[in-house]
mmCIF file of C-alpha atoms and ligand atoms in Angstrom:
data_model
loop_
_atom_site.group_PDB
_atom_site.id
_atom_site.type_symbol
_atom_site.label_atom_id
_atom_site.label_comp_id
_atom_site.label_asym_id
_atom_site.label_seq_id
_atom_site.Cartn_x
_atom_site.Cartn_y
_atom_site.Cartn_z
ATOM 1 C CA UNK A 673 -31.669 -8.597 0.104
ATOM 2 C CA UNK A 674 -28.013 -8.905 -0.723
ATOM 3 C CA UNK A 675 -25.898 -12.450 -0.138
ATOM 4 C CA UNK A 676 -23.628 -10.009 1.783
ATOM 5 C CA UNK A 677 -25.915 -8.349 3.734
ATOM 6 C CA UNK A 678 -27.587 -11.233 4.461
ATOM 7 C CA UNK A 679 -24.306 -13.165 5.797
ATOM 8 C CA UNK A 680 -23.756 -10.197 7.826
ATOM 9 C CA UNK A 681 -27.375 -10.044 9.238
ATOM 10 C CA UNK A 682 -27.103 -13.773 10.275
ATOM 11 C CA UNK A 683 -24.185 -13.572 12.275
ATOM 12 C CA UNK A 684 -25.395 -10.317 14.139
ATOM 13 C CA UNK A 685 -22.874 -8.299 13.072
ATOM 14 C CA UNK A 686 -22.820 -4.404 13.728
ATOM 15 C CA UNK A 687 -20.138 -3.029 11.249
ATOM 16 C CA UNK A 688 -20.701 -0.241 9.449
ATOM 17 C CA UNK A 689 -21.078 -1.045 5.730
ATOM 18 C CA UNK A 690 -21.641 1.040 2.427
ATOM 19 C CA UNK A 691 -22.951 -0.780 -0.427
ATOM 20 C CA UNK A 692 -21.567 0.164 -3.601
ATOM 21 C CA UNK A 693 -19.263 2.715 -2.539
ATOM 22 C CA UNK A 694 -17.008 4.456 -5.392
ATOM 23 C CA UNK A 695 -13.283 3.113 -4.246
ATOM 24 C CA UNK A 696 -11.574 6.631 -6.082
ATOM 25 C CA UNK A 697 -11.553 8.410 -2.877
ATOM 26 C CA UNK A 698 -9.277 5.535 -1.111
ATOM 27 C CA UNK A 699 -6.417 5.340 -3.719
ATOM 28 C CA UNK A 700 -3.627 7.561 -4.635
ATOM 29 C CA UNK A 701 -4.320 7.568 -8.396
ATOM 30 C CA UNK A 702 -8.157 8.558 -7.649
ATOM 31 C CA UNK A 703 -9.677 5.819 -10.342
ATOM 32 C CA UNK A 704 -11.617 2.930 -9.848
ATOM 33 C CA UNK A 705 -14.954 1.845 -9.418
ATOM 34 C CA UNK A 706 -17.294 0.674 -6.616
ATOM 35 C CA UNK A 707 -16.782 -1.823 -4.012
ATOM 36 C CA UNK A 708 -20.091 -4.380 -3.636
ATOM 37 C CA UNK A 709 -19.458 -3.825 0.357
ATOM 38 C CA UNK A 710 -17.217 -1.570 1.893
ATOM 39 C CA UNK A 711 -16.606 -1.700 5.406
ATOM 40 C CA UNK A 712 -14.596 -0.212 7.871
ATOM 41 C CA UNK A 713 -13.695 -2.119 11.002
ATOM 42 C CA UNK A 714 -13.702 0.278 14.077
ATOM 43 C CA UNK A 715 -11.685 -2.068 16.490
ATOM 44 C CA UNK A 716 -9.718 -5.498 15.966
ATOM 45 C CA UNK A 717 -12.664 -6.613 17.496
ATOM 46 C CA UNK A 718 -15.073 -5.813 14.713
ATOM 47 C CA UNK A 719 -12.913 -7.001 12.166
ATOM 48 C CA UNK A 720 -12.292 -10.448 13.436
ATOM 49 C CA UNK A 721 -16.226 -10.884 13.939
ATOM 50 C CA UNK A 722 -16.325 -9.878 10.311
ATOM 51 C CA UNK A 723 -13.693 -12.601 8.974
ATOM 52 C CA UNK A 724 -15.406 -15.198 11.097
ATOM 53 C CA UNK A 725 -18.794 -14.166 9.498
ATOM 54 C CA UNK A 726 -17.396 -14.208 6.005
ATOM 55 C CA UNK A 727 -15.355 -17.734 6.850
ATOM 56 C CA UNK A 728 -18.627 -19.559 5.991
ATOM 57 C CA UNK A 729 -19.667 -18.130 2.800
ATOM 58 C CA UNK A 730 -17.964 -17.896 -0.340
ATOM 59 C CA UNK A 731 -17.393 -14.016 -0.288
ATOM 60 C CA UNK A 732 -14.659 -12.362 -1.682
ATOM 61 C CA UNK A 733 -12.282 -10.546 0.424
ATOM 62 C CA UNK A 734 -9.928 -7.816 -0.165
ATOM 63 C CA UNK A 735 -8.113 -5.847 1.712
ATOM 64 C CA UNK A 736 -7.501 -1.967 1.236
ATOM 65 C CA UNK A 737 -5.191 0.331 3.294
ATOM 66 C CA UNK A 738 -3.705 3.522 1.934
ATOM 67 C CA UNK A 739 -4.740 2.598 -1.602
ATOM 68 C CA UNK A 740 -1.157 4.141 -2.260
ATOM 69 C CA UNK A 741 -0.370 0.787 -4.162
ATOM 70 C CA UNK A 742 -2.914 -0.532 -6.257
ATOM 71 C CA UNK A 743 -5.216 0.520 -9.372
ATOM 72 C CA UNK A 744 -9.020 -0.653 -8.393
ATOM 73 C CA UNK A 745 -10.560 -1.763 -11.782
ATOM 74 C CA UNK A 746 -13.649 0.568 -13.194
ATOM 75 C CA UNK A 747 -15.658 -2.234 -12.754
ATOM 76 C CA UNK A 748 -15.098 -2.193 -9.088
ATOM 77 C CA UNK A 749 -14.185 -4.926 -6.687
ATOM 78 C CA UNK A 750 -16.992 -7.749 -5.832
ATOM 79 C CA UNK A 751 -17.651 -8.830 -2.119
ATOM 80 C CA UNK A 752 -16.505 -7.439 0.717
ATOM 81 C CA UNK A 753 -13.293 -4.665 1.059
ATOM 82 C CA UNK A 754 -12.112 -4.029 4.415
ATOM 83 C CA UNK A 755 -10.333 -0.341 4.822
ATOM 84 C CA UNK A 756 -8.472 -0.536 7.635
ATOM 85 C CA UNK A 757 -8.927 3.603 8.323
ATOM 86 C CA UNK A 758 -10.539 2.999 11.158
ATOM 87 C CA UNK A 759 -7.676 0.792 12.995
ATOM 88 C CA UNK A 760 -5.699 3.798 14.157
ATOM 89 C CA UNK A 761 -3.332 4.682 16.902
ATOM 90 C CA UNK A 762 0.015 4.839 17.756
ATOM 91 C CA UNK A 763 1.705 3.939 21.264
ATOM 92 C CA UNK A 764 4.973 4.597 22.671
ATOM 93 C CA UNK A 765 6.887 1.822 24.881
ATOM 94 C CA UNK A 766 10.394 1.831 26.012
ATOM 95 C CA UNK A 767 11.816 0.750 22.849
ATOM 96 C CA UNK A 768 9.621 0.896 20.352
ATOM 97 C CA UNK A 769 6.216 2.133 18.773
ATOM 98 C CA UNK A 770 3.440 0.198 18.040
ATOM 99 C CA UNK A 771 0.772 1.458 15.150
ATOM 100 C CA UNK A 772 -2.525 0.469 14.345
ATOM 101 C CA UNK A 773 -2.288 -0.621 11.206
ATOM 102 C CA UNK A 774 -4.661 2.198 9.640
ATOM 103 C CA UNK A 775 -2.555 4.593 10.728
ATOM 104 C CA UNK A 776 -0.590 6.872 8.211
ATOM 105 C CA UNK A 777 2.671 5.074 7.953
ATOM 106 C CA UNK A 778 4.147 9.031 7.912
ATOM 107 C CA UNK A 779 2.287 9.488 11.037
ATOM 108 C CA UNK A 780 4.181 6.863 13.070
ATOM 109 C CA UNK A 781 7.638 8.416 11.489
ATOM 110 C CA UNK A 782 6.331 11.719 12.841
ATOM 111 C CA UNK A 783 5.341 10.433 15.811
ATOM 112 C CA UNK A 784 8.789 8.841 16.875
ATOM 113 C CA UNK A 785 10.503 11.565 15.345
ATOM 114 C CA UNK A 786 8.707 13.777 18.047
ATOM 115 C CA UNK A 787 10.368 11.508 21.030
ATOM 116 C CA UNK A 788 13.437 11.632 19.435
ATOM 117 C CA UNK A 789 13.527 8.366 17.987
ATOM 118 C CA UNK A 790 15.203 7.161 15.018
ATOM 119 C CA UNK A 791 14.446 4.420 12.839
ATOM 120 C CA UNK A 792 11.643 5.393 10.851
ATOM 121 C CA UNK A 793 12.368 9.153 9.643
ATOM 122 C CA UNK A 794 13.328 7.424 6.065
ATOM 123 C CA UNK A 795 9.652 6.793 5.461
ATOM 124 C CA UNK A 796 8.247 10.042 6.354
ATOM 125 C CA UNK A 797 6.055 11.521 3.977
ATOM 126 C CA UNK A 798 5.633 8.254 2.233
ATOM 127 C CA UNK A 799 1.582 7.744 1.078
ATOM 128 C CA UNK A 800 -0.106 4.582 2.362
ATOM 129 C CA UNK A 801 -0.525 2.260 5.949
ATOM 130 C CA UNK A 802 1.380 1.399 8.502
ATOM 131 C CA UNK A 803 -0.391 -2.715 7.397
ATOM 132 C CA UNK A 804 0.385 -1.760 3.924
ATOM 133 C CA UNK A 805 4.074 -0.559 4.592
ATOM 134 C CA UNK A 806 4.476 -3.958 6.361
ATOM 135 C CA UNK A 807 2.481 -6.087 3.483
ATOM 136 C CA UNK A 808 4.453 -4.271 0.994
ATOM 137 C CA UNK A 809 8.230 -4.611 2.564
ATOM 138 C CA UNK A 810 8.124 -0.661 1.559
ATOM 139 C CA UNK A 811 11.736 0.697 1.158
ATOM 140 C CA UNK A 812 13.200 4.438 0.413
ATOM 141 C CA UNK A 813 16.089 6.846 1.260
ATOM 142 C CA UNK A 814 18.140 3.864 2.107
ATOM 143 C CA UNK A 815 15.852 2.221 4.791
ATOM 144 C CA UNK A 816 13.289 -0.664 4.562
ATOM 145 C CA UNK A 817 10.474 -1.993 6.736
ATOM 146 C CA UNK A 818 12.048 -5.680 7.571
ATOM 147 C CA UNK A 819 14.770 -3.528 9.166
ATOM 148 C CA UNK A 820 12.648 -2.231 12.194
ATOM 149 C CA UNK A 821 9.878 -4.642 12.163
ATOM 150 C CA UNK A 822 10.045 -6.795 15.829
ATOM 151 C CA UNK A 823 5.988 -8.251 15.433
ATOM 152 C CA UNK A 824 2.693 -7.983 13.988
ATOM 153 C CA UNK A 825 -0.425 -8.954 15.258
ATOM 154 C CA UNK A 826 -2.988 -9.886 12.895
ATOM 155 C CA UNK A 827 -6.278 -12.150 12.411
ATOM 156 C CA UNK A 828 -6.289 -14.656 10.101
ATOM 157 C CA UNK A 829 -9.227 -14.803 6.941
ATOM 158 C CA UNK A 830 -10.984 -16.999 9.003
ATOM 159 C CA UNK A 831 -10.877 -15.013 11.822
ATOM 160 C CA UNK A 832 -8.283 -16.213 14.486
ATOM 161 C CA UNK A 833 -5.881 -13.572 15.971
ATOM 162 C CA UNK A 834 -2.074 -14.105 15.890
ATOM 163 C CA UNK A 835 1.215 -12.856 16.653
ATOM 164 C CA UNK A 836 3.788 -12.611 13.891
ATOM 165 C CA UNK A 837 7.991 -12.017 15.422
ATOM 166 C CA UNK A 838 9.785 -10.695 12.648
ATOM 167 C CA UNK A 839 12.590 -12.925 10.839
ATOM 168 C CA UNK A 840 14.471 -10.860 8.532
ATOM 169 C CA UNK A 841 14.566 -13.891 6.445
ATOM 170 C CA UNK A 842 10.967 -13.934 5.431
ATOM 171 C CA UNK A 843 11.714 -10.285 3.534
ATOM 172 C CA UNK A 844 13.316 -9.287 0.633
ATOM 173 C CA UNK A 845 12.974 -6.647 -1.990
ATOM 174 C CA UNK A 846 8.901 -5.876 -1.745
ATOM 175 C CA UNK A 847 8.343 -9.021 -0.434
ATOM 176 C CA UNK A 848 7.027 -9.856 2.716
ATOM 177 C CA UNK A 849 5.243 -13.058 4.670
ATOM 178 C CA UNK A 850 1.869 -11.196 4.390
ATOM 179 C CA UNK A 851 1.491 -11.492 0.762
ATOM 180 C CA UNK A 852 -0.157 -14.918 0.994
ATOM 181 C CA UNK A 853 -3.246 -12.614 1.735
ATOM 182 C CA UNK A 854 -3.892 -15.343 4.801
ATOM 183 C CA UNK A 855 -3.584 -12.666 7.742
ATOM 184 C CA UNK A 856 -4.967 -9.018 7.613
ATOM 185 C CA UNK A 857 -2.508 -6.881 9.532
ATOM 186 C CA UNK A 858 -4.072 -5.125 12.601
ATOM 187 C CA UNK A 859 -1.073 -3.964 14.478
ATOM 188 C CA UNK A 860 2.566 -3.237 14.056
ATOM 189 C CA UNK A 861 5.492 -3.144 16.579
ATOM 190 C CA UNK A 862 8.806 -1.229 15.437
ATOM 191 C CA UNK A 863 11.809 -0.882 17.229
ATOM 192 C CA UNK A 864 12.679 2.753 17.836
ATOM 193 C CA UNK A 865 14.729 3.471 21.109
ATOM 194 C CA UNK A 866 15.017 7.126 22.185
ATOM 195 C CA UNK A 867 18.035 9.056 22.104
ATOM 196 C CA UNK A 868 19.108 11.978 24.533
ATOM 197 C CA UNK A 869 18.611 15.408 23.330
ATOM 198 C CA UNK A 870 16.582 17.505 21.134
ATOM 199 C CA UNK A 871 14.812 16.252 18.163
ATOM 200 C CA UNK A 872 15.572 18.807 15.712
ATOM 201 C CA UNK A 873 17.947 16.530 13.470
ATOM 202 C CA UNK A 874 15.393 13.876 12.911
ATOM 203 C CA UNK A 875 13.158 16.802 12.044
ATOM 204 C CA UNK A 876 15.117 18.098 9.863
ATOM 205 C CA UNK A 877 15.839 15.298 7.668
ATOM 206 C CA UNK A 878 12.328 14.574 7.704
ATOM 207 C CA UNK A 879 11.718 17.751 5.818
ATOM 208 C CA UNK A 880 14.249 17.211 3.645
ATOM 209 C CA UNK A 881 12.942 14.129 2.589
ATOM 210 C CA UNK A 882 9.334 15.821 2.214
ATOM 211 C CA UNK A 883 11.249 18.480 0.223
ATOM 212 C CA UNK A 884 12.820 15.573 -2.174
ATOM 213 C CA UNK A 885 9.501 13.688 -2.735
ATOM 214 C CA UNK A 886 7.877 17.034 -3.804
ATOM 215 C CA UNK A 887 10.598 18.533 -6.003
ATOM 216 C CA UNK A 888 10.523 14.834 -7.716
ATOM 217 C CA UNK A 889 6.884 15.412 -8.373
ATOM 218 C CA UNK A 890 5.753 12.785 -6.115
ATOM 219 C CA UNK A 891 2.338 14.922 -5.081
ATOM 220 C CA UNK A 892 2.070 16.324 -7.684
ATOM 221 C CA UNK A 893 -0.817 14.345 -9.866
ATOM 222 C CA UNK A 894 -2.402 11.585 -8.470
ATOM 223 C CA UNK A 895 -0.345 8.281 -8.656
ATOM 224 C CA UNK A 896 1.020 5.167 -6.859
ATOM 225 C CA UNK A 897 4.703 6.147 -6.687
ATOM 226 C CA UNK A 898 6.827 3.590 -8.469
ATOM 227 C CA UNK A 899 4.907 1.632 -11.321
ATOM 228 C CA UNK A 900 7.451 -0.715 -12.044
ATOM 229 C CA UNK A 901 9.485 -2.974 -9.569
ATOM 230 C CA UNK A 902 13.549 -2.392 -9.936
ATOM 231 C CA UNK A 903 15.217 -5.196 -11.407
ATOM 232 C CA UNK A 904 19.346 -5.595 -10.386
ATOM 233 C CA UNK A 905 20.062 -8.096 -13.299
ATOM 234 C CA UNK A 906 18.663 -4.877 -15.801
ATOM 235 C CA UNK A 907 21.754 -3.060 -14.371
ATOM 236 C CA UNK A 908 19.737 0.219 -14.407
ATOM 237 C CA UNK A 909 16.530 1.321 -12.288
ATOM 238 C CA UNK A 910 13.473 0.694 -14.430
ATOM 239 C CA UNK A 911 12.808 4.718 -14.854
ATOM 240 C CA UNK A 912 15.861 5.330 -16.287
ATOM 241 C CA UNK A 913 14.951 2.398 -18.797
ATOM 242 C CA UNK A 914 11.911 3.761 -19.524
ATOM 243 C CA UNK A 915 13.853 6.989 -20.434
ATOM 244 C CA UNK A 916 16.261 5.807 -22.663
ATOM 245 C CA UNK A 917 13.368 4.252 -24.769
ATOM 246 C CA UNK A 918 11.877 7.834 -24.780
ATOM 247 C CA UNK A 919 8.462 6.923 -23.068
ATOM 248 C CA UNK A 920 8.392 10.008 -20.586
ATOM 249 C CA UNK A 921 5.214 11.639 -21.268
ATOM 250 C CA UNK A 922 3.946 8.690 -23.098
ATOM 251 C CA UNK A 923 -0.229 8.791 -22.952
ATOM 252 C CA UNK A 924 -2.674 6.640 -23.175
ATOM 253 C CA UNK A 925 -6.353 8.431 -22.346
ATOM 254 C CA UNK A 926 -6.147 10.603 -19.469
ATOM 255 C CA UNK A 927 -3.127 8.348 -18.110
ATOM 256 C CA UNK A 928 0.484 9.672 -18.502
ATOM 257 C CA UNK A 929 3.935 8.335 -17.764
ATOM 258 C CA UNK A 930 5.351 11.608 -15.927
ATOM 259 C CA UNK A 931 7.305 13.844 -17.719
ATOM 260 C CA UNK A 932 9.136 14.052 -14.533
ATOM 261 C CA UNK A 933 10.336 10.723 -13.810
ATOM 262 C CA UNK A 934 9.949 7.809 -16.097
ATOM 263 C CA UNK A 935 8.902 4.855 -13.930
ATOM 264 C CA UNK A 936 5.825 7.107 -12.378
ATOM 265 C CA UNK A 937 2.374 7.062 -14.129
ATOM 266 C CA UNK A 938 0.252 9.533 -13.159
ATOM 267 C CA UNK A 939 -3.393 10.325 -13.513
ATOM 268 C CA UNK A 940 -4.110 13.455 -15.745
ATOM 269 C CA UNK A 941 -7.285 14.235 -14.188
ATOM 270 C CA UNK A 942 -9.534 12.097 -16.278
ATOM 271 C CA UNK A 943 -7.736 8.934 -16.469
ATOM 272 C CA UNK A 944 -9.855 5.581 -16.270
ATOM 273 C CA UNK A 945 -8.304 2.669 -14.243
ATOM 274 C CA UNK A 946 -8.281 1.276 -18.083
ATOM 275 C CA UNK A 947 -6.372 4.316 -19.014
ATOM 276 C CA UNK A 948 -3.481 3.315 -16.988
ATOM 277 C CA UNK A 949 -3.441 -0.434 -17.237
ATOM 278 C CA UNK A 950 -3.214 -0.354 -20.702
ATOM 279 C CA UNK A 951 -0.260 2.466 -20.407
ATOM 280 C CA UNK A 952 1.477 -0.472 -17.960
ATOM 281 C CA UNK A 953 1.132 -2.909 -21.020
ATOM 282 C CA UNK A 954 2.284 -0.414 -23.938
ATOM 283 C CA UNK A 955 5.152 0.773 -21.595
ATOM 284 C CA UNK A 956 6.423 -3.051 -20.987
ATOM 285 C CA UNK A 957 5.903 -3.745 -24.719
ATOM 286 C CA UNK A 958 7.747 -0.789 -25.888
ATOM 287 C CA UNK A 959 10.581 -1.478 -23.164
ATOM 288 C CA UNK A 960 11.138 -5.144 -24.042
ATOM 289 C CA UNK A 961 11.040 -4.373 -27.410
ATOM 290 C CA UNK A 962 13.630 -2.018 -27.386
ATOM 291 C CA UNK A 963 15.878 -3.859 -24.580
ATOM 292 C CA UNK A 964 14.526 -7.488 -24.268
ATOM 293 C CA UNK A 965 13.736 -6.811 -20.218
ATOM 294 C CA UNK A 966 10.532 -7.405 -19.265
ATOM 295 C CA UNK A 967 9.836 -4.662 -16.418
ATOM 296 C CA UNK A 968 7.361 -6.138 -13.489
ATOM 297 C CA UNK A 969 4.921 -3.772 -12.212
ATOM 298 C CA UNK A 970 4.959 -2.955 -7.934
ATOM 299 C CA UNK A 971 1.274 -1.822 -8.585
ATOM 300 C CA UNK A 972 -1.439 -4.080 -7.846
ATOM 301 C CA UNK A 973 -4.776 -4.395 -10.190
ATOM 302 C CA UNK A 974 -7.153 -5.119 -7.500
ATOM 303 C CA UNK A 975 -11.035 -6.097 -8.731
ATOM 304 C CA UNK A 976 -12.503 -7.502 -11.792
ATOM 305 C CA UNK A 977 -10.556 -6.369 -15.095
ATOM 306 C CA UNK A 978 -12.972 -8.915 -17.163
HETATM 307 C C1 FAD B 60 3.622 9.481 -4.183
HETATM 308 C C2 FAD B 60 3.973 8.069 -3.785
HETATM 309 C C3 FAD B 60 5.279 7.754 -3.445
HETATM 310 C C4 FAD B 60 5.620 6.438 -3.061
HETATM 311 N N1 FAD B 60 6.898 6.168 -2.691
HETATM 312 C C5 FAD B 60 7.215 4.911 -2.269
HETATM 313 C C6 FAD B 60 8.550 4.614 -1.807
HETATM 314 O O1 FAD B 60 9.417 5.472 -1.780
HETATM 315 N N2 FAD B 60 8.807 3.350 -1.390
HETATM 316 C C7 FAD B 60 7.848 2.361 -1.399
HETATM 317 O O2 FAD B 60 8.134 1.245 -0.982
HETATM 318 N N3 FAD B 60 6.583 2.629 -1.824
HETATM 319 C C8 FAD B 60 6.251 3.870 -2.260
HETATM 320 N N4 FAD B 60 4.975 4.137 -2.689
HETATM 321 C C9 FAD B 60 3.974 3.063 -2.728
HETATM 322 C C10 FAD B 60 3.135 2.960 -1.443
HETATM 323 O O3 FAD B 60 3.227 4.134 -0.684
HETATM 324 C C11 FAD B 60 3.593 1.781 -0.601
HETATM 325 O O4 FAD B 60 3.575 0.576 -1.345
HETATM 326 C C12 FAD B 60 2.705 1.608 0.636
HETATM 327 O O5 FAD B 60 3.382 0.780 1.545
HETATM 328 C C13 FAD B 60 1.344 1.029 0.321
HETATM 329 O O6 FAD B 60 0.596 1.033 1.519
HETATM 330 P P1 FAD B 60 -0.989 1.144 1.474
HETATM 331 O O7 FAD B 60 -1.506 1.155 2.862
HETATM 332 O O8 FAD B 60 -1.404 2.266 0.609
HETATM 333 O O9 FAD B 60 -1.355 -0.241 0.793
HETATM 334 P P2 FAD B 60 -2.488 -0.508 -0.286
HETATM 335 O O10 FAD B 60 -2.073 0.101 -1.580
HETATM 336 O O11 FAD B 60 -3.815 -0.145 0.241
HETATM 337 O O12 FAD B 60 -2.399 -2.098 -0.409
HETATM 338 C C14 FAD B 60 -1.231 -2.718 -0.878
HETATM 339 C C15 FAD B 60 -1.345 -4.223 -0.552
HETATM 340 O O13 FAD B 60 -1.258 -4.387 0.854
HETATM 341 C C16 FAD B 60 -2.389 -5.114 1.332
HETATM 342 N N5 FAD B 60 -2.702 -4.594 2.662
HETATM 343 C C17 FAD B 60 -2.810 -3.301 3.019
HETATM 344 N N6 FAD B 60 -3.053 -3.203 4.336
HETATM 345 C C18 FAD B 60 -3.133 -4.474 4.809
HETATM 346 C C19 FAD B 60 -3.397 -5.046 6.089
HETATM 347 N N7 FAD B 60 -3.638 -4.289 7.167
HETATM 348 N N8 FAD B 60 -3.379 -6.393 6.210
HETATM 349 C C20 FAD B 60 -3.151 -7.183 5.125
HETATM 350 N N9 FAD B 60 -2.918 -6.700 3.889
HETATM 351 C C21 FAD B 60 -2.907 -5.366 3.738
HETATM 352 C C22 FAD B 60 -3.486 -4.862 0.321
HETATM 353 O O14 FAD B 60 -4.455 -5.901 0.326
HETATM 354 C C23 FAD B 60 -2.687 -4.814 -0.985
HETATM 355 O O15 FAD B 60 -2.484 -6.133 -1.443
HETATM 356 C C24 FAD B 60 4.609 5.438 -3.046
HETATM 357 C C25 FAD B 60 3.289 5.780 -3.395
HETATM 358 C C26 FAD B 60 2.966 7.076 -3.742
HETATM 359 C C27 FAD B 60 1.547 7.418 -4.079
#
């Protein structure tokens, strides 16, 4: 019997777990290989049994919400992963909204955009969790998570809940207080008062910013948005960087950097995990090469890349 199923047995534990379970199905860029234990907490309830259990072993953990952000190495990731899919659900209060943190971060914006509340249209149609939204700081069409965050409730790895209030000081450009990897996310308050009248405008801009994402390819081929973080002291966004070095359409296996926009890699159809970790490294070689800046990717290599 497995170490993890074992740990799991001794503690009593009911979670639903798949052993082995290919990871390509839970990440934008549809690569990677299997997780040793996947498991999908139903309730905030399971989940903190579940970090308790794993508290007294020596486990891996890793967390996986969208998989809108990360390349999962072929050779899989060892341990335990905890999807949050199954920690959905978004309220309405008088001010706000509070999302489980499973939930489609798009969801939420389409959710308050139905009760006429702004605040959160910007991230419509953006891929990944409400948790991962928060983990990552995400940012686009000039707004930004910190901005609309009031708390987040969460359990700690070794299984305590808490109660995060948001200070705008602990964020800054894809940064946030969650990236210690101490506290998985499990529910996420946003500020998001109504407004009288109809909500048609919010709607509206919504769809425009769908519209945007797909004429700039976004959903096109599989991917993970923006490879490479934006760096203010390069005095240009990374993409066009990686343009004026002439790497659009650059390929390396069945990974490509788009022909559409420079700083998005996206998965042919056959790419390995490999494929586009190695097109990462040849596209910040060529780039410092050529300029002397060092680009920093916003995708993260989860698993084992021995
Ligand atoms: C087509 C496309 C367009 C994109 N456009 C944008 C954009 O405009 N702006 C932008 O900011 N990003 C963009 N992204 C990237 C991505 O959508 C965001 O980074 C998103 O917030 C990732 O959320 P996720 O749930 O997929 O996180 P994942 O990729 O699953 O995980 C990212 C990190 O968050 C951690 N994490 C996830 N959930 C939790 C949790 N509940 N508790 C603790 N840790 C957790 C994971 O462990 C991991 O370290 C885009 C991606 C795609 C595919």
């Amino acid at each position: 019997m497995r170490t993890i199923q074992r740990a799991l047995q001794k503690f009593n534990l009911h979670v639903p777990v798949q052993f082995d379970a290919s990871l390509s199905e839970y990440t934008t860029f549809r690569v990677g290989g299997p997780a040793e234990a996947l498991v999908q907490p139903r309730t905030t309830g399971e989940l903190t049994q579940l970090l308790a259990a794993l508290a007294h072993t020596t486990i891996p953990l890793t967390i996986l919400g969208g998989g809108a952000n990360v390349v999962v190495s072929d050779n899989g990731i060892p341990g335990v992963v905890v999807h949050t899919a199954g920690l959905t659900g978004v309220d309405v209060t008088g001010d706000g909204i509070i999302a489980g943190a499973g939930t489609a971060i798009s969801d939420v914006a389409a959710c308050a955009a139905d009760e006429n509340r702004p605040g959160l249209d910007w991230i419509y149609a953006m891929p990944g969790s409400t948790g991962g939204a928060v983990w990552m700081n995400a940012r686009c069409y000039g707004g930004e998570i910190a901005a609309v965050l009031t708390e987040v409730h969460y359990v700690t790895r070794a299984g305590a809940p808490g109660r995060y209030i948001t200070d705008p000081a602990d964020f800054g450009y894809k940064v946030s207080p969650f990236q210690d990897g101490e506290r998985i996310i499990t529910e996420v308050h946003f500020s998001a008062p109504r407004q009288p009248g109809s909500s048609a405008a919010l709607w509206e801009r919504m769809r425009e910013i769908e519209e945007d994402r797909r004429g700039k390819g976004h959903f096109a081929a599989p991917c993970a948005g923006s490879i490479f973080k934006n760096d203010r002291q390069f005095g240009e966004p990374s993409g066009k960087i990686i343009d004026r070095v002439g790497l659009r359409g650059l390929r390396h296996g069945g990974a490509q950097v788009s022909s559409g926009h420079g700083n998005i890699i996206i998965n042919t159809g056959t790419a390995s995990a490999r494929d586009i970790r190695d097109l990462v490294t040849e596209v910040q070689d060529q780039v410092y090469r050529e300029t002397g800046h060092l680009l920093d990717p916003e995708v993260l290599f989860l698993g084992d890349w021995t």
